[in-house]
Tab-separated table of C-alpha atoms in Angstrom:
chain	number	residue	atom	x	y	z
A	1	MET	CA	13.338	13.549	11.464
A	2	MET	CA	10.973	11.181	13.100
A	3	ILE	CA	7.246	11.953	13.865
A	4	ASP	CA	6.533	8.866	15.998
A	5	LEU	CA	7.738	5.708	17.369
A	6	ASP	CA	6.468	2.155	18.612
A	7	ARG	CA	7.895	1.621	22.000
A	8	PRO	CA	8.184	-1.987	23.579
A	9	ARG	CA	4.933	-3.259	24.912
A	10	PHE	CA	6.572	-4.478	28.214
A	11	GLU	CA	9.018	-2.470	30.352
A	12	GLY	CA	12.394	-3.758	30.292
A	13	THR	CA	12.033	-5.913	27.187
A	14	LEU	CA	14.474	-5.939	24.183
A	15	GLU	CA	11.781	-5.832	21.501
A	16	PRO	CA	12.541	-4.042	18.246
A	17	ILE	CA	11.743	-0.221	18.136
A	18	ARG	CA	10.429	1.166	15.143
A	19	PHE	CA	10.734	4.964	14.209
A	20	TYR	CA	8.356	6.609	11.742
A	21	SER	CA	9.674	9.649	9.735
A	22	HIS	CA	7.742	12.677	8.675
A	23	ALA	CA	5.931	12.518	5.346
A	24	THR	CA	7.808	14.104	2.459
A	25	VAL	CA	6.834	14.672	-1.338
A	26	THR	CA	7.363	11.689	-3.431
A	27	GLY	CA	7.847	13.505	-6.849
A	28	SER	CA	5.342	14.085	-9.535
A	29	GLN	CA	2.612	12.025	-7.641
A	30	PHE	CA	0.327	14.614	-6.301
A	31	GLY	CA	-1.515	13.711	-3.104
A	32	MET	CA	1.031	10.852	-2.326
A	33	CYS	CA	3.594	11.169	0.419
A	34	GLY	CA	6.505	9.031	1.296
A	35	ALA	CA	8.083	8.059	4.704
A	36	ASP	CA	10.816	5.838	6.072
A	37	TRP	CA	10.098	3.241	8.730
A	38	ILE	CA	13.399	2.578	10.674
A	39	THR	CA	13.453	-0.548	12.794
A	40	VAL	CA	16.031	-1.109	15.412
A	41	GLY	CA	16.698	-4.565	16.724
A	42	PHE	CA	18.723	-5.534	19.947
A	43	ASP	CA	20.730	-8.463	21.177
A	44	GLU	CA	20.454	-10.007	24.539
A	45	ASP	CA	22.860	-7.473	26.037
A	46	GLY	CA	20.861	-4.536	24.870
A	47	SER	CA	23.174	-3.523	22.053
A	48	VAL	CA	21.878	-2.766	18.740
A	49	GLU	CA	21.928	-5.779	16.507
A	50	THR	CA	19.922	-4.926	13.464
A	51	LEU	CA	19.048	-1.720	11.684
A	52	SER	CA	16.662	-1.736	8.663
A	53	ALA	CA	14.867	1.087	6.702
A	54	GLU	CA	11.622	0.707	4.517
A	55	ARG	CA	10.148	3.242	2.259
A	56	ARG	CA	6.320	3.559	2.587
A	57	PHE	CA	3.729	5.589	1.004
A	58	GLY	CA	0.417	7.298	1.957
A	59	VAL	CA	-2.520	9.181	0.275
A	60	ALA	CA	-2.759	12.766	1.738
A	61	GLY	CA	-4.620	14.626	-0.982
A	62	ASP	CA	-6.474	14.330	-4.216
A	63	VAL	CA	-4.433	11.761	-6.102
A	64	TYR	CA	-6.580	12.366	-9.329
A	65	ARG	CA	-5.166	15.861	-10.106
A	66	THR	CA	-3.597	15.813	-13.331
A	67	THR	CA	-0.062	17.527	-14.304
A	68	GLY	CA	-0.435	21.239	-14.574
A	69	LYS	CA	-3.193	21.425	-11.966
A	70	TRP	CA	-0.920	21.535	-8.934
A	71	THR	CA	2.377	22.869	-7.816
A	72	TYR	CA	5.197	21.245	-5.953
A	73	GLU	CA	4.675	23.763	-3.124
A	74	GLU	CA	1.163	22.749	-2.690
A	75	SER	CA	2.207	19.130	-2.585
A	76	SER	CA	4.933	19.857	-0.034
A	77	GLU	CA	2.290	21.790	2.155
A	78	ILE	CA	0.065	18.775	2.117
A	79	CYS	CA	2.852	16.142	3.008
A	80	SER	CA	4.079	18.525	5.749
A	81	SER	CA	0.638	18.605	7.296
A	82	VAL	CA	0.585	14.913	7.799
A	83	THR	CA	0.493	13.956	11.602
A	84	SER	CA	1.088	10.208	11.399
A	85	THR	CA	2.783	7.789	8.884
A	86	LYS	CA	2.196	4.658	10.918
A	87	HIS	CA	-0.480	3.414	8.602
A	88	TYR	CA	1.568	3.956	5.335
A	89	PHE	CA	1.739	0.990	2.905
A	90	PRO	CA	4.545	-0.553	1.081
A	91	ALA	CA	5.018	-0.267	-2.813
A	92	PRO	CA	7.891	-0.838	-5.191
A	93	ASP	CA	8.184	2.851	-5.798
A	94	ALA	CA	6.175	5.992	-5.617
A	95	GLN	CA	4.495	5.778	-9.114
A	96	ALA	CA	3.443	2.066	-8.222
A	97	ALA	CA	2.043	3.411	-4.953
A	98	LEU	CA	0.095	5.906	-6.865
A	99	ARG	CA	-1.284	3.306	-9.157
A	100	ILE	CA	-2.153	0.856	-6.407
A	101	ALA	CA	-3.987	3.637	-4.686
A	102	TRP	CA	-6.076	4.291	-7.808
A	103	TYR	CA	-6.668	0.496	-8.184
A	104	VAL	CA	-7.888	-0.016	-4.675
A	105	ASP	CA	-10.137	2.986	-4.898
A	106	ALA	CA	-11.733	1.570	-8.147
A	107	ILE	CA	-12.080	-1.853	-6.725
A	108	SER	CA	-13.791	-0.481	-3.679
A	109	GLY	CA	-16.165	1.733	-5.733
A	110	ALA	CA	-14.446	4.830	-4.740
A	111	GLY	CA	-13.014	7.824	-6.702
A	112	PRO	CA	-13.871	8.917	-10.217
A	113	PHE	CA	-13.228	5.464	-11.743
A	114	GLY	CA	-15.155	3.562	-9.023
A	115	GLU	CA	-18.297	2.636	-11.114
A	116	GLN	CA	-16.714	-0.119	-13.333
A	117	THR	CA	-16.913	-3.927	-13.446
A	118	HIS	CA	-14.032	-6.222	-13.549
A	119	GLY	CA	-13.462	-10.019	-13.568
A	120	TYR	CA	-12.956	-11.663	-10.125
A	121	VAL	CA	-11.589	-15.137	-9.199
A	122	CYS	CA	-11.052	-16.379	-5.727
A	123	THR	CA	-9.279	-19.735	-4.490
A	124	GLY	CA	-8.835	-20.859	-0.972
A	125	LEU	CA	-11.000	-20.029	1.976
A	126	CYS	CA	-13.035	-17.465	0.007
A	127	LYS	CA	-16.078	-15.531	1.323
A	128	GLU	CA	-19.280	-15.481	-0.609
A	129	ASP	CA	-20.163	-12.552	-2.937
A	130	ARG	CA	-16.510	-11.182	-3.308
A	131	GLY	CA	-16.426	-10.463	0.500
A	132	ASP	CA	-12.656	-10.816	0.535
A	133	LEU	CA	-12.350	-7.500	-1.467
A	134	ALA	CA	-13.569	-5.750	1.549
A	135	TRP	CA	-10.104	-6.389	3.122
A	136	LEU	CA	-8.218	-4.703	0.047
A	137	LYS	CA	-7.397	-1.340	1.769
A	138	LEU	CA	-4.193	0.570	1.714
A	139	ASP	CA	-3.482	0.485	5.360
A	140	ASN	CA	-3.863	-3.285	5.376
A	141	ILE	CA	-1.148	-3.965	2.860
A	142	ASP	CA	1.711	-5.859	4.256
A	143	SER	CA	3.727	-6.253	1.065
A	144	ALA	CA	3.357	-5.367	-2.694
A	145	ARG	CA	5.343	-6.235	-5.867
A	146	THR	CA	5.021	-5.618	-9.541
A	147	ILE	CA	3.927	-8.729	-11.523
A	148	ASP	CA	3.889	-9.535	-15.249
A	149	CYS	CA	0.511	-8.631	-16.793
A	150	PRO	CA	-1.058	-11.334	-19.207
A	151	ARG	CA	-1.267	-10.553	-22.935
A	152	SER	CA	-4.028	-7.990	-23.792
A	153	ASN	CA	-4.965	-5.172	-26.197
A	154	LEU	CA	-4.483	-2.724	-22.954
A	155	GLN	CA	-2.152	0.207	-23.755
A	156	LEU	CA	0.543	0.054	-21.109
A	157	PRO	CA	-0.828	-2.339	-18.601
A	158	SER	CA	0.415	-2.331	-15.013
A	159	CYS	CA	-0.142	-5.236	-12.642
A	160	TYR	CA	0.500	-5.539	-8.962
A	161	GLU	CA	0.398	-8.319	-6.442
A	162	VAL	CA	-0.354	-7.183	-2.676
A	163	THR	CA	-0.669	-9.294	0.339
A	164	ILE	CA	-2.781	-8.814	3.354
A	165	GLY	CA	-2.610	-10.330	6.873
A	166	GLU	CA	0.850	-11.975	6.802
A	167	ALA	CA	0.927	-12.266	10.444
A	168	GLU	CA	-2.866	-12.845	11.097
A	169	VAL	CA	-4.465	-16.298	12.183
A	170	GLY	CA	-7.471	-17.573	10.370
A	171	PRO	CA	-8.143	-17.226	6.552
A	172	PHE	CA	-5.001	-15.316	5.898
A	173	PRO	CA	-2.793	-14.301	4.273
A	174	LYS	CA	-4.831	-12.832	1.401
A	175	THR	CA	-2.876	-12.376	-1.896
A	176	PHE	CA	-4.455	-10.218	-4.387
A	177	ARG	CA	-3.318	-9.879	-7.993
A	178	ILE	CA	-4.636	-6.761	-9.752
A	179	TYR	CA	-4.555	-6.547	-13.453
A	180	GLY	CA	-5.421	-3.156	-15.298
A	181	THR	CA	-4.138	-0.046	-16.926
A	182	THR	CA	-3.745	3.607	-15.910
A	183	TYR	CA	-2.778	4.755	-19.458
A	184	MET	CA	-3.291	8.516	-19.829
A	185	ASN	CA	-4.339	8.666	-16.081
A	186	LYS	CA	-7.544	6.774	-16.808
A	187	VAL	CA	-7.790	3.934	-14.275
A	188	GLU	CA	-9.084	0.610	-15.711
A	189	VAL	CA	-9.286	-2.718	-13.519
A	190	ILE	CA	-9.745	-5.648	-15.864
A	191	ASN	CA	-9.428	-8.548	-13.366
A	192	VAL	CA	-8.701	-9.267	-9.830
A	193	THR	CA	-7.704	-12.627	-8.446
A	194	VAL	CA	-7.380	-13.544	-4.767
A	195	ASP	CA	-5.833	-16.489	-2.905
A	196	VAL	CA	-6.980	-16.819	0.672
A	197	GLY	CA	-4.782	-18.958	2.766
A	198	SER	CA	-5.232	-20.597	6.222
A	199	THR	CA	-2.885	-19.836	9.321
A	200	LEU	CA	-3.692	-21.868	12.456
A	201	GLU	CA	-1.023	-20.371	14.736
């Protein structure tokens, strides 16, 4: 069942139409909800030419609750109350989405693990004083993937690459690589690298 859609900006055009599904429980990730984005494309005659589906994720509750401190019924109620999934973000899977949400919180100084320091390296058209980190928000993410972690003494490291501003003009796209661990639900960001591109048109 769909909760929303993007209509064509101009009447009579054959722009793709995107449908957004209601939020649903992802599994054992309390506070995270999943939704499907369905995009329908048309040919010049107005017939359906393409149909694609993409899984997205969003934060709707306290994502720091540990196992045993919540029920699936409570999680389902939280996701059922979501009124829009238009700003959900991509991730390889629900667990990766949870970890990315934890990392973004920690990097921005929010949540129970926000008061920590981490390494930072920027290449390209970088702002001063780590200014590009301000763009690292869940609803800004255009794509995300798991990457290999460098060798370290961390227990069960998990590392991700997220890209922001893929269709923006200016100092974009911004590609962030986040290295850290969420072992035993303790979030530790070790290093963040960002490469800032340049798009003229």
